[in-house]
Short mmCIF file of C-alpha atoms in Angstrom, two decimals:
data_model
loop_
_atom_site.label_atom_id
_atom_site.label_comp_id
_atom_site.label_asym_id
_atom_site.label_seq_id
_atom_site.Cartn_x
_atom_site.Cartn_y
_atom_site.Cartn_z
CA MET A 1 -23.47 19.06 -66.83
CA PRO A 2 -27.12 17.38 -66.48
CA SER A 3 -30.07 19.07 -64.59
CA ASN A 4 -29.67 18.79 -60.80
CA ALA A 5 -26.08 18.82 -60.78
CA GLN A 6 -23.22 21.55 -60.02
CA PRO A 7 -19.34 21.61 -60.27
CA LYS A 8 -17.30 19.72 -58.19
CA SER A 9 -16.36 21.50 -55.04
CA TYR A 10 -12.70 20.12 -55.96
CA GLY A 11 -10.98 18.95 -59.02
CA ASP A 12 -12.80 18.95 -62.47
CA GLY A 13 -16.52 17.62 -63.54
CA TRP A 14 -19.44 17.92 -61.87
CA GLU A 15 -21.61 16.03 -59.00
CA CYS A 16 -25.16 15.72 -58.09
CA ALA A 17 -26.84 18.17 -56.04
CA ARG A 18 -28.18 17.32 -52.48
CA GLY A 19 -31.52 15.13 -53.00
CA TYR A 20 -29.94 13.37 -56.41
CA ARG A 21 -27.84 10.61 -57.17
CA ARG A 22 -25.87 10.18 -60.31
CA GLU A 23 -26.74 7.27 -62.53
CA ARG A 24 -24.90 7.34 -65.71
CA ASP A 25 -24.74 10.88 -66.97
CA ALA A 26 -28.17 12.13 -65.23
CA CYS A 27 -29.05 13.07 -61.79
CA LEU A 28 -31.94 11.13 -60.51
CA ALA A 29 -34.06 12.32 -57.38
CA VAL A 30 -33.45 10.14 -54.17
CA ILE A 31 -37.10 8.69 -53.34
CA VAL A 32 -36.98 9.16 -49.55
CA PRO A 33 -39.27 6.93 -48.11
CA GLU A 34 -41.55 7.93 -44.85
CA ASN A 35 -39.71 7.54 -41.51
CA ALA A 36 -36.36 8.01 -43.31
CA TYR A 37 -33.97 10.58 -44.16
CA ALA A 38 -31.58 11.25 -47.07
CA THR A 39 -28.09 10.77 -46.36
CA ASN A 40 -26.39 12.41 -49.64
CA ARG A 41 -24.04 9.75 -50.08
CA SER A 42 -22.89 8.02 -53.38
CA TYR A 43 -22.92 4.58 -52.21
CA GLY A 44 -26.05 2.74 -50.78
CA LEU A 45 -29.69 3.57 -50.83
CA GLY A 46 -29.36 7.29 -50.55
CA TRP A 47 -31.25 7.11 -47.07
CA GLU A 48 -31.75 5.53 -43.90
CA CYS A 49 -34.39 4.95 -41.64
CA MET A 50 -35.08 6.89 -38.68
CA HIS A 51 -34.70 5.53 -35.01
CA GLY A 52 -37.07 2.93 -34.41
CA TYR A 53 -37.42 1.77 -37.96
CA GLN A 54 -35.84 -0.67 -40.35
CA PRO A 55 -35.39 -1.04 -43.90
CA ALA A 56 -38.03 -3.29 -45.75
CA ASN A 57 -37.28 -4.19 -49.56
CA GLY A 58 -35.30 -1.47 -50.13
CA SER A 59 -38.23 1.02 -50.56
CA ALA A 60 -39.89 1.34 -47.16
CA CYS A 61 -39.09 1.61 -43.55
CA LEU A 62 -41.30 -0.34 -41.04
CA ALA A 63 -41.60 0.22 -37.30
CA VAL A 64 -39.68 -2.12 -35.24
CA GLU A 65 -41.65 -4.02 -33.17
CA VAL A 66 -40.65 -4.90 -29.71
CA PRO A 67 -42.15 -7.46 -27.93
CA GLU A 68 -43.56 -7.72 -24.49
CA GLY A 69 -40.24 -8.11 -22.07
CA GLY A 70 -38.12 -6.17 -24.52
CA TYR A 71 -36.20 -3.10 -25.36
CA LEU A 72 -35.09 -1.03 -28.70
CA ASP A 73 -31.41 -1.38 -28.76
CA PRO A 74 -28.98 1.43 -29.67
CA SER A 75 -28.98 0.59 -33.24
CA GLY A 76 -32.64 1.67 -33.25
CA GLN A 77 -33.27 -1.03 -35.78
CA ARG A 78 -33.23 -4.24 -33.44
CA TRP A 79 -34.59 -5.37 -30.11
CA GLN A 80 -33.08 -7.07 -27.30
CA CYS A 81 -35.08 -8.81 -23.99
CA LEU A 82 -34.95 -7.77 -20.60
CA ARG A 83 -32.96 -9.36 -18.10
CA GLY A 84 -35.02 -11.97 -16.97
CA TYR A 85 -36.30 -12.89 -20.33
CA ARG A 86 -34.98 -14.96 -23.29
CA LYS A 87 -35.24 -14.49 -26.91
CA VAL A 88 -37.68 -17.16 -28.52
CA ASP A 89 -38.48 -16.57 -32.27
CA ASP A 90 -40.08 -12.97 -32.01
CA LEU A 91 -40.94 -13.11 -28.40
CA CYS A 92 -39.37 -12.61 -25.03
CA VAL A 93 -40.16 -15.57 -22.62
CA GLU A 94 -39.78 -14.74 -19.13
CA ILE A 95 -37.22 -17.24 -17.67
CA ASP A 96 -38.65 -19.51 -15.18
CA LEU A 97 -36.17 -19.14 -12.25
CA PRO A 98 -36.36 -22.42 -9.86
CA GLN A 99 -35.98 -22.19 -6.48
CA ASN A 100 -32.69 -21.89 -4.75
CA ALA A 101 -31.42 -20.03 -8.25
CA TYR A 102 -30.30 -16.75 -9.37
CA LEU A 103 -30.30 -14.92 -12.96
CA ALA A 104 -26.93 -15.93 -14.71
CA ASP A 105 -25.17 -12.95 -16.71
CA ASN A 106 -23.89 -15.30 -19.33
CA THR A 107 -24.54 -14.48 -22.86
CA TYR A 108 -24.55 -17.89 -23.54
CA GLY A 109 -25.05 -21.22 -21.67
CA SER A 110 -27.62 -21.57 -19.13
CA ASP A 111 -30.13 -18.24 -18.16
CA TRP A 112 -29.82 -19.36 -14.40
CA LEU A 113 -27.13 -20.84 -11.83
CA CYS A 114 -27.71 -22.40 -8.19
CA ASP A 115 -26.99 -20.89 -5.24
CA ARG A 116 -24.17 -21.83 -3.20
CA GLY A 117 -24.77 -24.85 -1.68
CA TYR A 118 -26.81 -26.39 -4.26
CA GLU A 119 -25.87 -27.83 -7.78
CA VAL A 120 -28.04 -28.19 -11.30
CA THR A 121 -30.61 -31.36 -11.12
CA GLY A 122 -32.33 -31.18 -14.40
CA ASP A 123 -34.51 -28.18 -14.38
CA THR A 124 -34.04 -27.74 -10.53
CA CYS A 125 -31.48 -26.87 -7.97
CA SER A 126 -31.00 -29.66 -5.36
CA ALA A 127 -28.82 -29.29 -2.00
CA VAL A 128 -25.10 -30.56 -2.18
CA ALA A 129 -24.53 -33.71 -0.13
CA VAL A 130 -21.74 -32.45 2.04
CA PRO A 131 -20.17 -35.44 3.41
CA GLU A 132 -18.83 -35.52 7.37
CA ASN A 133 -15.01 -33.83 7.66
CA ALA A 134 -15.93 -31.65 4.15
CA PHE A 135 -16.77 -28.34 3.45
CA LEU A 136 -18.01 -26.94 0.20
CA ASN A 137 -15.68 -25.19 -2.32
CA ASP A 138 -16.07 -22.36 -4.89
CA ASP A 139 -14.87 -24.30 -7.81
CA GLY A 140 -16.85 -23.93 -10.76
CA TYR A 141 -16.64 -27.86 -12.00
CA GLY A 142 -15.59 -31.13 -10.20
CA ILE A 143 -16.62 -32.14 -6.69
CA PRO A 144 -18.51 -29.23 -5.40
CA TRP A 145 -16.84 -29.99 -1.80
CA THR A 146 -13.37 -30.57 -0.23
CA CYS A 147 -12.04 -32.80 2.66
CA GLU A 148 -10.76 -30.74 5.81
CA ARG A 149 -7.18 -31.09 6.02
CA GLY A 150 -6.05 -34.47 7.39
CA TYR A 151 -8.59 -36.19 5.40
CA PHE A 152 -8.72 -37.35 1.66
CA ALA A 153 -11.88 -38.11 -0.83
CA ARG A 154 -12.85 -41.49 -1.58
CA GLY A 155 -16.04 -41.82 -3.23
CA ASP A 156 -18.74 -39.90 -1.07
CA SER A 157 -16.78 -39.45 1.63
CA CYS A 158 -13.64 -38.11 3.58
CA GLU A 159 -11.63 -40.84 5.14
CA PRO A 160 -8.75 -39.71 7.64
CA VAL A 161 -4.96 -39.78 6.94
CA ALA A 162 -3.13 -42.48 8.55
CA VAL A 163 -0.04 -41.42 9.26
CA PRO A 164 2.64 -43.73 10.03
CA GLU A 165 5.52 -43.52 12.81
CA ASN A 166 8.09 -41.40 12.04
CA ALA A 167 6.10 -39.36 9.25
CA TYR A 168 4.27 -35.98 9.53
CA PHE A 169 0.84 -35.15 7.49
CA ASP A 170 1.75 -33.47 3.85
CA ASP A 171 -0.84 -31.31 2.26
CA ALA A 172 0.01 -32.22 -1.14
CA SER A 173 -2.51 -32.91 -3.57
CA TYR A 174 -1.17 -36.00 -4.82
CA GLY A 175 0.68 -38.96 -2.71
CA PRO A 176 -0.37 -41.15 0.56
CA GLY A 177 -1.03 -37.70 2.51
CA TRP A 178 2.20 -38.07 4.64
CA LYS A 179 5.84 -37.79 4.23
CA CYS A 180 8.63 -39.50 6.21
CA LYS A 181 10.94 -37.65 8.70
CA ARG A 182 14.66 -37.07 7.81
CA GLY A 183 16.38 -40.15 8.19
CA PHE A 184 13.75 -42.08 7.02
CA ALA A 185 12.53 -43.66 3.75
CA ALA A 186 9.00 -44.42 2.45
CA SER A 187 8.46 -48.27 2.25
CA ASP A 188 5.58 -50.94 2.10
CA ILE A 189 5.31 -50.68 5.89
CA GLY A 190 5.42 -47.18 6.62
CA CYS A 191 8.92 -45.13 7.11
CA THR A 192 11.79 -47.21 7.71
CA GLU A 193 15.23 -45.69 9.28
CA ILE A 194 18.16 -45.34 6.62
CA ASP A 195 21.22 -47.28 7.29
CA LEU A 196 23.98 -44.94 6.11
CA PRO A 197 26.83 -46.68 4.31
CA ASP A 198 30.37 -45.39 5.02
CA ASN A 199 31.26 -42.25 2.95
CA ALA A 200 27.80 -41.13 2.66
CA HIS A 201 25.13 -38.56 3.66
CA LEU A 202 21.45 -37.66 3.55
CA ASP A 203 20.61 -35.65 0.48
CA ARG A 204 18.70 -32.39 0.54
CA SER A 205 15.32 -34.42 1.01
CA GLY A 206 16.75 -36.20 3.91
CA ASN A 207 15.07 -39.34 2.48
CA ARG A 208 17.57 -40.55 0.44
CA TRP A 209 21.58 -40.96 0.81
CA VAL A 210 24.09 -40.16 -1.73
CA CYS A 211 27.76 -40.58 -1.45
CA HIS A 212 30.25 -38.46 -0.41
CA LYS A 213 32.71 -36.60 -3.29
CA ASN A 214 35.49 -38.82 -4.79
CA PHE A 215 32.87 -41.64 -3.70
CA GLN A 216 30.39 -43.57 -5.81
CA GLN A 217 27.50 -45.81 -5.55
CA SER A 218 28.31 -49.68 -5.90
CA GLN A 219 26.14 -52.47 -4.95
CA GLY A 220 24.50 -50.24 -2.07
CA ARG A 221 28.31 -49.16 -0.96
CA CYS A 222 30.15 -46.21 -1.60
CA VAL A 223 33.66 -46.76 -3.13
CA LEU A 224 36.42 -44.43 -3.79
CA ASN A 225 36.64 -43.23 -7.40
CA GLN A 226 40.04 -44.80 -9.30
#
């Protein structure tokens, strides 16, 4: 057993005393630099830097230099910028917040977002031009405004939905904005009354017809199945 060693607390053999590390068949003293403490581990450097210091060249602990507008993070070896600042190289630069904007809480992307009713235009926030018969929406993408009920978007304006005779307004996001009443079918001129052939009835939608049971459609008529 070499100097500065002791029998293992379990099993056979020996292990180095606290403050020493095994190098082949010897126990060499762990040199703990200033602002560090011994770990008494068999791996790593055998020491770690104290809170607020970081290792340098594997032989020293240097103080973490926190720039103005920054703070030492919980690891004790790194720093982060305060809210309202962003990291640029070794500095924390204050974010230039434009008028009608607020700081974003995202860890990526833009440092700021525009207030409701404003949109990003370069490095500024400009007022959203809401057309007549429209209102601001809360969508984070696409057009920032939505047409009121009874209107549809066309370019930068909201035009009224022209509901033909024998039809009613439809809120669906697709289609012409209206549907024919029951008993009428959509056509190029609006809603045309359905002419039911013999042995037929309106389907569930009310805008088409189908043949009764035991009849099949043939050339616009319902003929008896053979």
